[in-house]
Short mmCIF file of C-alpha atoms in Angstrom, two decimals:
data_model
loop_
_atom_site.label_atom_id
_atom_site.label_comp_id
_atom_site.label_asym_id
_atom_site.label_seq_id
_atom_site.Cartn_x
_atom_site.Cartn_y
_atom_site.Cartn_z
CA UNK A 7 -23.24 67.85 38.94
CA UNK A 8 -19.80 68.68 39.64
CA UNK A 9 -17.11 66.87 36.79
CA UNK A 10 -16.14 64.86 39.47
CA UNK A 11 -19.56 63.20 40.17
CA UNK A 12 -20.43 63.42 36.67
CA UNK A 13 -17.80 61.26 35.37
CA UNK A 14 -19.03 59.17 37.66
CA UNK A 15 -22.22 58.50 36.61
CA UNK A 16 -21.00 57.98 33.04
CA UNK A 17 -18.78 55.47 33.96
CA UNK A 18 -21.14 53.67 36.10
CA UNK A 19 -24.37 53.80 34.19
CA UNK A 20 -22.82 54.04 30.15
CA UNK A 21 -19.13 52.39 30.41
CA UNK A 22 -19.54 49.99 33.17
CA UNK A 23 -22.85 47.95 32.16
CA UNK A 24 -20.70 47.54 28.42
CA UNK A 25 -17.23 46.45 30.18
CA UNK A 26 -19.43 43.94 32.29
CA UNK A 27 -21.47 42.46 29.33
CA UNK A 28 -18.51 42.06 26.81
CA UNK A 29 -16.34 40.45 29.49
CA UNK A 30 -19.05 37.92 30.02
CA UNK A 31 -19.90 37.61 26.25
CA UNK A 32 -15.43 37.04 26.41
CA UNK A 33 -15.73 34.75 29.00
CA UNK A 34 -18.46 32.37 27.01
CA UNK A 35 -16.83 32.53 23.52
CA UNK A 36 -13.51 31.44 26.08
CA UNK A 37 -15.08 29.06 28.16
CA UNK A 38 -16.18 27.65 24.50
CA UNK A 39 -13.17 27.45 23.07
CA UNK A 40 -11.70 25.24 26.18
CA UNK A 41 -14.27 23.04 25.56
CA UNK A 42 -13.56 22.82 22.01
CA UNK A 43 -9.73 22.40 23.10
CA UNK A 44 -10.76 19.47 25.19
CA UNK A 45 -12.46 18.15 23.11
CA UNK A 46 -10.19 18.29 20.58
CA UNK A 47 -7.12 16.96 22.56
CA UNK A 48 -9.13 13.82 23.63
CA UNK A 49 -9.88 12.65 20.01
CA UNK A 50 -6.24 13.35 19.17
CA UNK A 51 -5.27 10.75 21.95
CA UNK A 52 -7.65 8.81 21.06
CA UNK A 53 -6.25 9.01 17.12
CA UNK A 54 -2.88 8.51 18.67
CA UNK A 55 -3.54 6.00 21.12
CA UNK A 56 -4.92 4.10 18.11
CA UNK A 57 -2.07 4.57 15.87
CA UNK A 58 -0.20 3.12 18.76
CA UNK A 59 -1.54 0.41 18.98
CA UNK A 60 -1.30 -0.26 15.40
CA UNK A 61 2.79 0.28 15.32
CA UNK A 62 2.35 -1.84 18.44
CA UNK A 63 1.04 -4.49 16.44
CA UNK A 64 2.68 -4.25 13.29
CA UNK A 65 6.16 -4.00 14.70
CA UNK A 66 4.88 -7.36 16.98
CA UNK A 67 3.23 -9.09 13.98
CA UNK A 68 4.53 -7.30 10.06
CA UNK A 69 2.05 -7.86 7.34
CA UNK A 70 2.33 -11.74 8.04
CA UNK A 71 -0.34 -11.60 10.94
CA UNK A 72 -2.06 -14.15 12.05
CA UNK A 73 -4.59 -13.90 14.94
CA UNK A 74 -2.66 -15.90 17.37
CA UNK A 75 -0.10 -13.30 17.26
CA UNK A 76 -2.69 -10.95 18.04
CA UNK A 77 -4.07 -12.38 20.52
CA UNK A 78 -0.98 -13.28 21.93
CA UNK A 79 -0.50 -9.50 22.25
CA UNK A 80 -3.72 -9.01 23.48
CA UNK A 81 -3.02 -10.95 26.22
CA UNK A 82 0.55 -10.07 27.13
CA UNK A 83 -1.20 -6.19 27.00
CA UNK A 84 -3.46 -7.22 29.49
CA UNK A 85 -2.53 -10.03 31.57
CA UNK A 86 -0.58 -7.56 34.44
CA UNK A 87 -4.06 -5.62 34.57
CA UNK A 88 -5.55 -8.52 35.35
CA UNK A 89 -5.01 -10.86 39.04
CA UNK A 90 -6.58 -15.10 37.12
CA UNK A 91 -5.14 -18.36 37.15
CA UNK A 92 -6.32 -19.14 33.41
CA UNK A 93 -6.67 -17.91 29.95
CA UNK A 94 -8.18 -19.38 27.27
CA UNK A 95 -9.23 -18.38 24.04
CA UNK A 96 -11.27 -20.24 21.20
CA UNK A 97 -10.34 -18.88 17.30
CA UNK A 98 -13.30 -19.59 14.95
CA UNK A 99 -12.21 -17.96 11.66
CA UNK A 100 -11.60 -20.51 9.14
CA UNK A 101 -13.67 -23.49 11.06
CA UNK A 102 -10.77 -23.54 13.73
CA UNK A 103 -12.65 -24.55 16.80
CA UNK A 104 -9.89 -25.58 19.25
CA UNK A 105 -9.72 -24.19 22.24
CA UNK A 106 -5.84 -22.79 23.50
CA UNK A 107 -5.18 -22.53 27.15
CA UNK A 108 -2.09 -20.64 28.86
CA UNK A 109 -2.05 -21.23 32.76
CA UNK A 110 0.54 -19.48 35.41
CA UNK A 111 -0.20 -23.17 37.72
CA UNK A 112 -1.45 -26.62 37.57
CA UNK A 113 -5.40 -27.32 37.39
CA UNK A 114 -7.26 -29.45 36.84
CA UNK A 115 -9.45 -31.21 34.30
CA UNK A 116 -12.89 -30.23 35.89
CA UNK A 117 -11.81 -26.77 35.92
CA UNK A 118 -11.35 -27.08 32.06
CA UNK A 119 -14.61 -28.31 31.64
CA UNK A 120 -16.06 -25.21 33.42
CA UNK A 121 -13.84 -22.62 31.60
CA UNK A 122 -14.67 -25.08 27.99
CA UNK A 123 -18.79 -24.17 29.20
CA UNK A 124 -18.64 -20.79 30.21
CA UNK A 125 -16.65 -20.24 26.65
CA UNK A 126 -19.61 -22.03 24.64
CA UNK A 127 -22.15 -19.85 26.77
CA UNK A 128 -20.71 -16.64 25.79
CA UNK A 129 -20.40 -17.70 21.86
CA UNK A 130 -24.73 -18.66 21.89
CA UNK A 131 -24.93 -15.14 23.76
CA UNK A 132 -22.77 -13.23 21.40
CA UNK A 133 -23.83 -14.79 17.96
CA UNK A 134 -27.70 -16.31 18.98
CA UNK A 135 -26.26 -19.38 17.60
CA UNK A 136 -25.20 -22.59 19.40
CA UNK A 137 -22.34 -23.93 20.03
CA UNK A 138 -21.56 -27.52 21.19
CA UNK A 139 -19.07 -27.96 23.34
CA UNK A 140 -17.52 -31.15 21.85
CA UNK A 141 -16.76 -28.91 18.83
CA UNK A 142 -14.23 -27.77 20.91
CA UNK A 143 -11.12 -29.81 20.53
CA UNK A 144 -8.96 -29.40 23.64
CA UNK A 145 -5.05 -29.42 22.77
CA UNK A 146 -3.46 -29.87 26.54
CA UNK A 147 -0.51 -30.97 25.10
CA UNK A 148 0.64 -28.52 22.26
CA UNK A 149 0.78 -26.15 24.74
CA UNK A 150 2.66 -27.98 27.73
CA UNK A 151 -0.07 -26.87 29.56
CA UNK A 152 -0.09 -28.48 33.72
CA UNK A 153 -2.22 -30.43 34.77
CA UNK A 154 -2.71 -31.36 38.09
CA UNK A 155 -2.96 -34.40 39.24
CA UNK A 156 -5.01 -33.75 42.42
CA UNK A 157 -8.10 -31.59 42.66
CA UNK A 158 -8.33 -27.73 42.67
CA UNK A 159 -10.68 -25.56 42.53
CA UNK A 160 -12.84 -24.76 39.92
CA UNK A 161 -13.50 -21.45 39.16
CA UNK A 162 -16.19 -18.97 40.18
CA UNK A 163 -15.50 -15.81 37.52
CA UNK A 164 -14.95 -15.52 34.57
CA UNK A 165 -13.94 -12.90 32.10
CA UNK A 166 -14.85 -12.88 28.53
CA UNK A 167 -13.25 -10.94 25.79
CA UNK A 168 -15.26 -10.81 21.89
CA UNK A 169 -12.30 -10.22 19.58
CA UNK A 170 -14.14 -9.07 15.77
CA UNK A 171 -12.52 -8.24 12.58
CA UNK A 172 -14.51 -6.12 11.40
CA UNK A 173 -18.82 -6.92 12.68
CA UNK A 174 -17.96 -10.25 12.15
CA UNK A 175 -16.92 -12.28 16.30
CA UNK A 176 -13.31 -14.55 15.65
CA UNK A 177 -12.17 -15.12 18.59
CA UNK A 178 -13.33 -15.29 22.47
CA UNK A 179 -10.46 -14.35 25.00
CA UNK A 180 -11.52 -15.90 28.83
CA UNK A 181 -9.38 -15.22 31.53
CA UNK A 182 -10.66 -17.35 34.98
CA UNK A 183 -10.02 -17.23 38.50
CA UNK A 184 -10.78 -19.53 41.52
CA UNK A 185 -11.51 -15.94 43.24
CA UNK A 186 -14.67 -13.66 43.44
CA UNK A 187 -12.75 -10.99 41.47
CA UNK A 188 -10.60 -10.68 38.69
CA UNK A 189 -9.86 -7.31 38.56
CA UNK A 190 -9.92 -4.49 41.33
CA UNK A 191 -12.52 -2.16 39.39
CA UNK A 192 -14.40 -0.16 36.78
CA UNK A 193 -11.16 1.71 35.41
CA UNK A 194 -9.21 -1.45 35.07
CA UNK A 195 -12.63 -3.20 32.87
CA UNK A 196 -12.07 0.07 30.73
CA UNK A 197 -8.69 -0.41 30.24
CA UNK A 198 -9.10 -3.78 29.07
CA UNK A 199 -12.07 -3.23 27.20
CA UNK A 200 -10.26 -0.22 25.48
CA UNK A 201 -6.73 -2.78 24.52
CA UNK A 202 -9.82 -5.43 22.78
CA UNK A 203 -11.56 -2.44 20.90
CA UNK A 204 -7.69 -0.86 19.44
CA UNK A 205 -6.30 -4.13 18.95
CA UNK A 206 -9.61 -5.06 16.74
CA UNK A 207 -9.40 -2.29 14.66
CA UNK A 208 -5.84 -2.46 14.55
CA UNK A 209 -6.31 -6.15 13.03
CA UNK A 210 -8.75 -4.98 10.93
CA UNK A 211 -6.33 -2.39 9.46
CA UNK A 212 -3.63 -4.57 9.22
CA UNK A 213 -5.54 -7.14 7.44
CA UNK A 214 -7.42 -4.76 4.90
CA UNK A 215 -3.76 -3.33 4.11
CA UNK A 216 -2.71 -7.38 3.68
CA UNK A 217 -5.57 -7.94 1.20
CA UNK A 218 -4.35 -5.11 -1.07
CA UNK A 219 -1.24 -5.38 -1.14
CA UNK A 220 -1.68 -9.41 -2.17
CA UNK A 221 -4.69 -8.87 -4.61
CA UNK A 222 -3.77 -5.67 -7.21
CA UNK A 223 -2.65 -8.33 -9.18
CA UNK A 224 -5.40 -10.62 -9.29
CA UNK A 225 -8.00 -7.44 -9.75
CA UNK A 226 -5.69 -5.88 -12.95
CA UNK A 227 -5.89 -9.09 -14.53
CA UNK A 228 -9.72 -9.36 -14.11
CA UNK A 229 -10.12 -5.42 -15.12
CA UNK A 230 -8.32 -5.80 -18.18
CA UNK A 231 -10.19 -9.14 -18.98
CA UNK A 232 -13.31 -6.93 -18.64
CA UNK A 233 -12.03 -4.68 -20.51
CA UNK A 234 -10.63 -6.68 -23.87
CA UNK A 235 -13.95 -8.38 -23.92
CA UNK A 236 -15.81 -5.30 -25.82
CA UNK A 237 -12.86 -4.37 -27.41
CA UNK A 238 -12.21 -7.17 -29.24
CA UNK A 239 -16.06 -7.03 -30.12
CA UNK A 240 -15.41 -3.15 -31.25
CA UNK A 241 -12.48 -4.69 -33.41
CA UNK A 242 -13.88 -7.46 -34.82
CA UNK A 243 -17.25 -5.35 -35.83
CA UNK A 244 -14.87 -2.96 -37.27
CA UNK A 245 -12.94 -4.57 -38.91
CA UNK A 246 -16.06 -6.33 -40.95
CA UNK A 247 -17.99 -2.57 -42.10
CA UNK A 248 -14.37 -1.42 -43.57
CA UNK A 249 -13.51 -5.10 -45.45
CA UNK A 250 -17.38 -5.98 -46.38
CA UNK A 251 -19.05 -2.50 -45.89
CA UNK A 252 -20.04 -3.00 -49.92
CA UNK A 253 -21.56 -6.49 -49.10
CA UNK A 254 -23.54 -5.08 -46.03
CA UNK A 255 -27.11 -4.76 -46.43
CA UNK A 256 -28.58 -0.93 -44.57
CA UNK A 257 -30.01 -3.45 -41.39
CA UNK A 258 -26.96 -5.71 -41.19
CA UNK A 259 -24.60 -1.67 -40.90
CA UNK A 260 -27.40 -0.95 -38.53
CA UNK A 261 -27.08 -4.49 -36.52
CA UNK A 262 -23.04 -3.66 -36.10
CA UNK A 263 -23.64 -0.18 -35.09
CA UNK A 264 -25.26 -1.18 -32.15
CA UNK A 265 -23.32 -3.41 -31.40
CA UNK A 266 -20.50 -1.90 -31.20
CA UNK A 267 -23.13 0.52 -28.70
CA UNK A 268 -23.84 -2.04 -26.75
CA UNK A 269 -19.54 -2.91 -26.15
CA UNK A 270 -18.90 0.71 -25.25
CA UNK A 271 -21.26 1.08 -23.21
CA UNK A 272 -20.12 -2.07 -21.16
CA UNK A 273 -16.92 -0.41 -21.17
CA UNK A 274 -18.06 2.80 -19.73
CA UNK A 275 -20.27 0.36 -17.19
CA UNK A 276 -16.29 -0.50 -16.04
CA UNK A 277 -14.74 2.41 -16.25
CA UNK A 278 -17.86 3.99 -14.65
CA UNK A 279 -17.53 1.53 -11.60
CA UNK A 280 -14.14 1.99 -11.24
CA UNK A 281 -14.92 5.77 -10.62
CA UNK A 282 -17.65 5.06 -8.68
CA UNK A 283 -14.91 2.95 -6.13
CA UNK A 284 -12.61 5.64 -6.05
CA UNK A 285 -15.00 8.35 -4.93
CA UNK A 286 -16.34 6.08 -2.31
CA UNK A 287 -12.21 5.09 -1.14
CA UNK A 288 -11.72 8.97 -1.01
CA UNK A 289 -14.28 9.56 0.92
CA UNK A 290 -15.88 12.15 -2.25
CA UNK A 291 -18.71 10.31 -3.32
CA UNK A 292 -21.89 12.90 -3.56
CA UNK A 293 -25.55 11.85 -2.77
CA UNK A 294 -28.07 14.34 -3.44
CA UNK A 295 -30.90 13.06 -0.81
CA UNK A 296 -34.05 13.91 -0.39
CA UNK A 297 -37.49 13.01 1.52
CA UNK A 298 -38.42 10.24 -0.08
CA UNK A 299 -40.86 7.17 0.92
CA UNK A 300 -39.11 4.01 0.72
CA UNK A 301 -42.01 2.04 -0.20
CA UNK A 302 -41.92 3.41 -3.72
CA UNK A 303 -38.38 2.70 -4.26
CA UNK A 304 -39.29 -0.84 -3.36
CA UNK A 305 -41.54 -0.74 -5.53
CA UNK A 306 -39.70 0.42 -8.43
CA UNK A 307 -36.73 -2.22 -7.56
CA UNK A 308 -39.04 -4.79 -8.04
CA UNK A 309 -40.39 -3.71 -11.61
CA UNK A 310 -37.31 -2.97 -12.86
CA UNK A 311 -36.22 -6.97 -12.21
CA UNK A 312 -39.79 -9.03 -13.51
CA UNK A 313 -38.92 -9.68 -16.72
CA UNK A 314 -35.10 -11.36 -15.35
CA UNK A 315 -37.13 -12.84 -12.36
CA UNK A 316 -39.72 -14.82 -15.29
CA UNK A 317 -37.47 -15.68 -17.61
CA UNK A 318 -35.78 -17.78 -14.84
CA UNK A 319 -39.09 -18.86 -13.84
CA UNK A 320 -38.19 -16.97 -10.73
CA UNK A 321 -41.53 -15.22 -8.31
CA UNK A 322 -40.59 -12.26 -6.57
CA UNK A 323 -42.47 -11.38 -3.59
CA UNK A 324 -42.58 -7.65 -2.20
CA UNK A 325 -43.29 -7.13 1.47
CA UNK A 326 -44.11 -2.83 2.81
CA UNK A 327 -46.05 -1.83 5.39
CA UNK A 328 -49.18 0.09 4.71
CA UNK A 329 -47.70 3.01 6.65
CA UNK A 330 -44.97 5.52 4.57
CA UNK A 331 -41.19 4.66 5.67
CA UNK A 332 -39.46 8.13 4.86
CA UNK A 333 -36.01 9.14 4.55
CA UNK A 334 -33.44 11.36 3.51
CA UNK A 335 -32.21 9.85 0.47
CA UNK A 336 -30.56 9.73 -2.77
CA UNK A 337 -33.69 8.13 -4.53
CA UNK A 338 -31.25 6.62 -7.36
CA UNK A 339 -28.58 5.36 -5.29
CA UNK A 340 -30.50 3.61 -3.14
CA UNK A 341 -32.38 2.28 -6.58
CA UNK A 342 -28.81 1.08 -7.87
CA UNK A 343 -28.49 -0.82 -4.96
CA UNK A 344 -31.10 -2.51 -4.96
CA UNK A 345 -31.01 -3.24 -8.39
CA UNK A 346 -27.26 -4.88 -7.78
CA UNK A 347 -29.05 -7.19 -4.87
CA UNK A 348 -31.60 -8.52 -6.87
CA UNK A 349 -29.75 -8.83 -9.85
CA UNK A 350 -27.26 -10.52 -7.86
CA UNK A 351 -29.93 -12.52 -5.89
CA UNK A 352 -32.21 -14.27 -9.40
CA UNK A 353 -28.57 -14.84 -10.95
CA UNK A 354 -27.92 -17.34 -8.41
CA UNK A 355 -31.48 -18.62 -7.33
CA UNK A 356 -32.07 -21.62 -9.92
CA UNK A 357 -35.48 -21.63 -8.58
CA UNK A 358 -37.60 -20.27 -5.88
CA UNK A 359 -38.31 -17.14 -5.02
CA UNK A 360 -36.90 -13.53 -4.71
CA UNK A 361 -38.52 -11.91 -1.71
CA UNK A 362 -37.57 -7.86 -1.06
CA UNK A 363 -39.36 -6.54 2.93
CA UNK A 364 -38.97 -3.24 4.30
CA UNK A 365 -39.97 -2.05 7.68
CA UNK A 366 -39.40 0.08 10.10
CA UNK A 367 -37.51 -0.32 13.44
CA UNK A 368 -35.63 1.33 16.06
CA UNK A 369 -35.50 4.47 14.18
CA UNK A 370 -34.00 2.50 11.11
CA UNK A 371 -35.40 1.59 7.59
CA UNK A 372 -34.64 -1.99 6.92
CA UNK A 373 -34.38 -3.39 3.92
CA UNK A 374 -34.20 -7.22 3.81
CA UNK A 375 -33.93 -9.20 0.23
CA UNK A 376 -33.79 -12.53 0.60
CA UNK A 377 -33.48 -15.36 -1.98
CA UNK A 378 -33.58 -19.42 -2.12
CA UNK A 379 -30.27 -20.09 -4.02
CA UNK A 380 -27.32 -21.64 -3.50
CA UNK A 381 -25.96 -20.07 -1.16
CA UNK A 382 -23.03 -18.36 -0.13
CA UNK A 383 -19.96 -20.45 1.71
CA UNK A 384 -18.54 -19.19 5.30
CA UNK A 385 -15.23 -19.12 3.37
CA UNK A 386 -16.76 -16.23 1.16
CA UNK A 387 -18.83 -14.19 3.37
CA UNK A 388 -16.16 -12.35 4.21
CA UNK A 389 -15.10 -11.09 0.83
CA UNK A 390 -17.88 -10.29 -0.37
CA UNK A 391 -17.56 -6.53 -0.12
CA UNK A 392 -13.99 -6.63 -1.08
CA UNK A 393 -13.37 -5.06 -4.38
CA UNK A 394 -10.20 -8.00 -5.37
CA UNK A 395 -13.34 -10.49 -4.79
CA UNK A 396 -15.82 -11.72 -7.47
CA UNK A 397 -18.74 -14.35 -6.73
CA UNK A 398 -18.73 -17.36 -7.98
CA UNK A 399 -21.80 -19.28 -10.08
CA UNK A 400 -23.06 -22.99 -8.41
CA UNK A 401 -20.59 -24.60 -11.16
CA UNK A 402 -17.56 -22.51 -10.04
CA UNK A 403 -17.29 -20.04 -12.45
CA UNK A 404 -17.29 -16.09 -12.12
CA UNK A 405 -20.03 -14.37 -12.85
CA UNK A 406 -19.25 -11.51 -15.64
CA UNK A 407 -18.39 -7.68 -14.98
CA UNK A 408 -16.34 -6.24 -12.16
CA UNK A 409 -17.52 -7.70 -8.89
CA UNK A 410 -17.48 -3.82 -7.72
CA UNK A 411 -21.51 -4.17 -7.24
CA UNK A 412 -21.28 -5.20 -4.13
CA UNK A 413 -17.95 -2.95 -2.94
CA UNK A 414 -20.74 0.26 -4.88
CA UNK A 415 -23.62 -0.76 -2.70
CA UNK A 416 -21.79 -0.52 0.45
CA UNK A 417 -20.34 2.36 0.21
CA UNK A 418 -23.70 4.13 -0.90
CA UNK A 419 -25.28 2.89 2.08
CA UNK A 420 -22.92 3.78 4.10
CA UNK A 421 -21.96 7.23 3.03
CA UNK A 422 -25.85 7.61 4.22
CA UNK A 423 -25.46 6.25 7.45
CA UNK A 424 -26.46 2.50 7.42
CA UNK A 425 -25.31 -0.28 7.41
CA UNK A 426 -25.41 -3.97 5.09
CA UNK A 427 -24.47 -7.17 5.58
CA UNK A 428 -25.26 -10.94 4.54
CA UNK A 429 -26.46 -13.87 6.22
CA UNK A 430 -26.58 -17.24 4.10
CA UNK A 431 -26.62 -20.45 4.28
CA UNK A 432 -24.80 -22.56 1.61
CA UNK A 433 -27.38 -24.75 -0.54
CA UNK A 434 -30.68 -22.58 0.94
CA UNK A 435 -29.82 -19.00 0.04
CA UNK A 436 -28.77 -16.16 1.07
CA UNK A 437 -29.85 -12.84 2.72
CA UNK A 438 -28.94 -9.55 2.03
CA UNK A 439 -30.07 -6.57 4.57
CA UNK A 440 -29.43 -3.15 4.92
CA UNK A 441 -30.47 -0.27 6.95
CA UNK A 442 -31.26 3.99 6.67
CA UNK A 443 -31.90 6.66 8.75
CA UNK A 444 -35.78 7.18 9.02
CA UNK A 445 -37.81 10.53 9.40
#
């Protein structure tokens, strides 16, 4: 074999295969890198767009934000994408159910009635609760809406855009037209939905900023008040021990030491709650997860509060499935959430029962804790998971404690990948529900 043929043999059978394998391996890596870069770019674009919408709305409204202003900004952004005859919207926040309207041309009263009927239907569908048409007050004179004296065509196509603050429906924006199609195609619908979603997100964030900047003094005062009470006890008991030590019996001396210990424990509880909230808000809250049958935790929580309920002559009920409901959870943290919900339920239930139910639904473990207590007003419901608010008792006084229990409970559940919510009827009771990803 000549040197040249030997080289060819060596190159074809030894070098070339290595080159080919290396090429395709690197090509695969480059393809993966390109895909990751594309994903990162899309995510960056999304975040940039969200920040842009947030900045736009902030510059439009400032921190003195109102739902009317935010909807106005949404309408300005959307109306160029759609061929409408009439824009209407209803705001449900704070019981404001006035149907507000903006029109490009005169419309008839019958046109109005069709729009009203459509919005009422959409509300019922979104909230699964009825809304009577007569509860919507149309104040056309306040908006200088041109009403036609002659009959004109009624709307045949509608586009309803639900507007949320966090997960609460606060408004419905309605576009209507006498033509068959309000928009050209799917692209316009996606753009419109994107604008509304980003505006909702911006509204929620700005509202949170507003609440946070408005309430720190109140929150600080509340914390000082809660810390001062146990400090006063410690100071008073220490003075007695110092000034009257010779007069105290051993039994009285031990009793006072325990009183100091209880006061210190109360202070530590407040400090620990504040630290947990700080960890949750900074994303540093750590969980120690293990595979757990959630029925065991439900039973443990009921036993923990049996004496407290018996003292108020309340009935505790537990409904759990016969088969295990497994989930990867931090057992102590879930018991802590259940304990907080039980304590609140018992505290605000003068008579009747408190029921804990556990079930599995669509891959989720669902806890429902229902009481027959005083209930929560609609105005207070959105404030429950706010660290600047405390629950009020039926007599109007505030409950003892930091008021951070529900804030921490929400943080624990969300760190587990679940959600927590509350439904309530004033005077009839409340249901706190939370979900956890189930195995």
